[in-house]
Structure formats: C-alpha cells, structure tokens
Amino acid sequence: MCVALIGGMDRLERQYKNEAERFGINLKVFTKSETGLGSKIKGVDALVIFTNKISHKAKNEAMDMIKGKDIPVFRYHSSGVCTLRRCFEKLTGAPRL
C-alpha cells in the first residue's frame, strides 16, 4: 500500500517513514509545496494531509489530483507521529505491530 503525506515537519520525516514501515506502508512525504506535486502523488492508495503545516496551494493541488478517484483522504490539524500512527491504524484496520 502506498500513502502520500502532505504537510508535516521536516525534522519528523524519518520518524513518519519508520512508522509507515511498521504498518507495511510505502510512504511518500511532502513537507513543502513542490513543483508537480500532483503528478508525484499519482497512483497512491490514500492521502494524509496535515493541515497546520502545509500551504493551501499544495493542499488544493493534491486534492485536485485525486478528485473523482476512490482514494480515502485523512485530514488532521496535528502533525505528530502519534496522529499518523492512528491514521495508519484506521487505514489498515490493525493496531501497530
């Protein structure tokens, strides 16, 4: 399963990826607005947006990319590792390994 994370903190990127590995998830992390963000998240199975740490432009670009597709979107104001863990638990239906 591949999940894109939009937002979050640069200093936590390694921890976000470690948490994803525990759930068997391939995580693409975008902590800043990037050129061509929409094409970089193409083909993901789910989208997680940390709304307090990303621009409206980046959020809108990601949302436009998945519009009309059956991709679950999780929006959280908090950008901590525990928040991401709870999201993965909801997504996979299993507690952390």
PDB file of C-alpha atoms in Angstrom:
ATOM      1  CA  MET A   1       0.000   0.000   0.000  1.00  0.00           C
ATOM      2  CA  CYS A   2       1.299   3.443  -0.911  1.00  0.00           C
ATOM      3  CA  VAL A   3       0.259   6.541   1.042  1.00  0.00           C
ATOM      4  CA  ALA A   4       1.151  10.176   0.383  1.00  0.00           C
ATOM      5  CA  LEU A   5       1.649  12.532   3.331  1.00  0.00           C
ATOM      6  CA  ILE A   6       1.213  16.210   2.520  1.00  0.00           C
ATOM      7  CA  GLY A   7       2.492  18.550   5.224  1.00  0.00           C
ATOM      8  CA  GLY A   8       4.200  17.749   8.470  1.00  0.00           C
ATOM      9  CA  MET A   9       7.595  18.729   9.815  1.00  0.00           C
ATOM     10  CA  ASP A  10      10.913  18.196   8.035  1.00  0.00           C
ATOM     11  CA  ARG A  11      12.574  17.040  11.242  1.00  0.00           C
ATOM     12  CA  LEU A  12       9.985  14.247  11.668  1.00  0.00           C
ATOM     13  CA  GLU A  13      10.188  12.873   8.131  1.00  0.00           C
ATOM     14  CA  ARG A  14      12.397   9.916   9.130  1.00  0.00           C
ATOM     15  CA  GLN A  15      10.024   9.062  12.004  1.00  0.00           C
ATOM     16  CA  TYR A  16       6.990   9.278   9.691  1.00  0.00           C
ATOM     17  CA  LYS A  17       8.657   6.775   7.351  1.00  0.00           C
ATOM     18  CA  ASN A  18       9.677   4.475  10.206  1.00  0.00           C
ATOM     19  CA  GLU A  19       6.096   4.410  11.455  1.00  0.00           C
ATOM     20  CA  ALA A  20       4.829   3.598   7.967  1.00  0.00           C
ATOM     21  CA  GLU A  21       7.289   0.702   7.681  1.00  0.00           C
ATOM     22  CA  ARG A  22       5.849  -0.811  10.860  1.00  0.00           C
ATOM     23  CA  PHE A  23       2.482  -0.998   9.120  1.00  0.00           C
ATOM     24  CA  GLY A  24       3.910  -2.226   5.820  1.00  0.00           C
ATOM     25  CA  ILE A  25       3.102   1.064   4.096  1.00  0.00           C
ATOM     26  CA  ASN A  26       5.231   2.779   1.479  1.00  0.00           C
ATOM     27  CA  LEU A  27       5.050   6.461   2.492  1.00  0.00           C
ATOM     28  CA  LYS A  28       5.752   9.407   0.193  1.00  0.00           C
ATOM     29  CA  VAL A  29       6.361  12.507   2.321  1.00  0.00           C
ATOM     30  CA  PHE A  30       5.969  16.061   1.018  1.00  0.00           C
ATOM     31  CA  THR A  31       6.588  18.536   3.828  1.00  0.00           C
ATOM     32  CA  LYS A  32       6.783  21.526   1.480  1.00  0.00           C
ATOM     33  CA  SER A  33       4.973  22.658  -1.614  1.00  0.00           C
ATOM     34  CA  GLU A  34       6.777  21.180  -4.605  1.00  0.00           C
ATOM     35  CA  THR A  35       6.546  21.721  -8.324  1.00  0.00           C
ATOM     36  CA  GLY A  36       4.450  18.990  -9.895  1.00  0.00           C
ATOM     37  CA  LEU A  37       3.129  17.703  -6.575  1.00  0.00           C
ATOM     38  CA  GLY A  38       0.016  16.346  -8.245  1.00  0.00           C
ATOM     39  CA  SER A  39       1.973  14.088 -10.577  1.00  0.00           C
ATOM     40  CA  LYS A  40       4.199  12.882  -7.724  1.00  0.00           C
ATOM     41  CA  ILE A  41       1.229  11.544  -5.766  1.00  0.00           C
ATOM     42  CA  LYS A  42      -0.302   9.809  -8.747  1.00  0.00           C
ATOM     43  CA  GLY A  43      -1.156   6.197  -8.003  1.00  0.00           C
ATOM     44  CA  VAL A  44      -1.308   6.416  -4.203  1.00  0.00           C
ATOM     45  CA  ASP A  45      -3.841   4.340  -2.288  1.00  0.00           C
ATOM     46  CA  ALA A  46      -4.574   7.021   0.334  1.00  0.00           C
ATOM     47  CA  LEU A  47      -3.769  10.640   1.098  1.00  0.00           C
ATOM     48  CA  VAL A  48      -2.965  12.120   4.520  1.00  0.00           C
ATOM     49  CA  ILE A  49      -2.919  15.899   4.901  1.00  0.00           C
ATOM     50  CA  PHE A  50      -1.531  17.669   7.966  1.00  0.00           C
ATOM     51  CA  THR A  51      -3.415  20.927   7.528  1.00  0.00           C
ATOM     52  CA  ASN A  52      -1.449  23.038  10.004  1.00  0.00           C
ATOM     53  CA  LYS A  53       1.876  22.533   8.212  1.00  0.00           C
ATOM     54  CA  ILE A  54       1.116  22.974   4.508  1.00  0.00           C
ATOM     55  CA  SER A  55       0.032  25.762   2.190  1.00  0.00           C
ATOM     56  CA  HIS A  56      -3.465  25.969   0.779  1.00  0.00           C
ATOM     57  CA  LYS A  57      -1.978  25.770  -2.705  1.00  0.00           C
ATOM     58  CA  ALA A  58      -0.277  22.431  -2.011  1.00  0.00           C
ATOM     59  CA  LYS A  59      -3.391  21.029  -0.336  1.00  0.00           C
ATOM     60  CA  ASN A  60      -5.574  22.115  -3.241  1.00  0.00           C
ATOM     61  CA  GLU A  61      -3.187  20.655  -5.814  1.00  0.00           C
ATOM     62  CA  ALA A  62      -3.216  17.293  -4.022  1.00  0.00           C
ATOM     63  CA  MET A  63      -7.000  17.325  -3.699  1.00  0.00           C
ATOM     64  CA  ASP A  64      -7.411  18.189  -7.393  1.00  0.00           C
ATOM     65  CA  MET A  65      -5.198  15.249  -8.349  1.00  0.00           C
ATOM     66  CA  ILE A  66      -7.347  12.700  -6.535  1.00  0.00           C
ATOM     67  CA  LYS A  67     -10.698  14.261  -7.421  1.00  0.00           C
ATOM     68  CA  GLY A  68     -13.033  11.698  -8.938  1.00  0.00           C
ATOM     69  CA  LYS A  69     -10.945   8.772  -7.746  1.00  0.00           C
ATOM     70  CA  ASP A  70     -11.906   6.438  -4.944  1.00  0.00           C
ATOM     71  CA  ILE A  71      -8.968   7.405  -2.720  1.00  0.00           C
ATOM     72  CA  PRO A  72      -9.504   7.934   1.015  1.00  0.00           C
ATOM     73  CA  VAL A  73      -8.338  11.282   2.382  1.00  0.00           C
ATOM     74  CA  PHE A  74      -7.421  11.819   6.021  1.00  0.00           C
ATOM     75  CA  ARG A  75      -7.089  15.412   7.245  1.00  0.00           C
ATOM     76  CA  TYR A  76      -5.546  16.237  10.610  1.00  0.00           C
ATOM     77  CA  HIS A  77      -4.608  19.531  12.206  1.00  0.00           C
ATOM     78  CA  SER A  78      -1.892  17.918  14.311  1.00  0.00           C
ATOM     79  CA  SER A  79       1.274  16.782  12.559  1.00  0.00           C
ATOM     80  CA  GLY A  80       2.741  14.415  15.129  1.00  0.00           C
ATOM     81  CA  VAL A  81       3.873  10.835  14.715  1.00  0.00           C
ATOM     82  CA  CYS A  82       1.086   9.590  17.006  1.00  0.00           C
ATOM     83  CA  THR A  83      -1.501  11.216  14.753  1.00  0.00           C
ATOM     84  CA  LEU A  84      -0.025   9.454  11.745  1.00  0.00           C
ATOM     85  CA  ARG A  85       0.013   6.155  13.654  1.00  0.00           C
ATOM     86  CA  ARG A  86      -3.714   6.471  14.445  1.00  0.00           C
ATOM     87  CA  CYS A  87      -4.357   7.212  10.782  1.00  0.00           C
ATOM     88  CA  PHE A  88      -2.479   4.074   9.721  1.00  0.00           C
ATOM     89  CA  GLU A  89      -4.459   2.041  12.256  1.00  0.00           C
ATOM     90  CA  LYS A  90      -7.706   3.291  10.694  1.00  0.00           C
ATOM     91  CA  LEU A  91      -6.413   2.709   7.192  1.00  0.00           C
ATOM     92  CA  THR A  92      -5.127  -0.818   7.726  1.00  0.00           C
ATOM     93  CA  GLY A  93      -7.647  -1.876  10.356  1.00  0.00           C
ATOM     94  CA  ALA A  94      -4.854  -3.250  12.515  1.00  0.00           C
ATOM     95  CA  PRO A  95      -3.027  -1.993  15.583  1.00  0.00           C
ATOM     96  CA  ARG A  96       0.650  -1.197  15.281  1.00  0.00           C
ATOM     97  CA  LEU A  97       2.936  -4.216  15.018  1.00  0.00           C
TER      98      LEU A  97
END
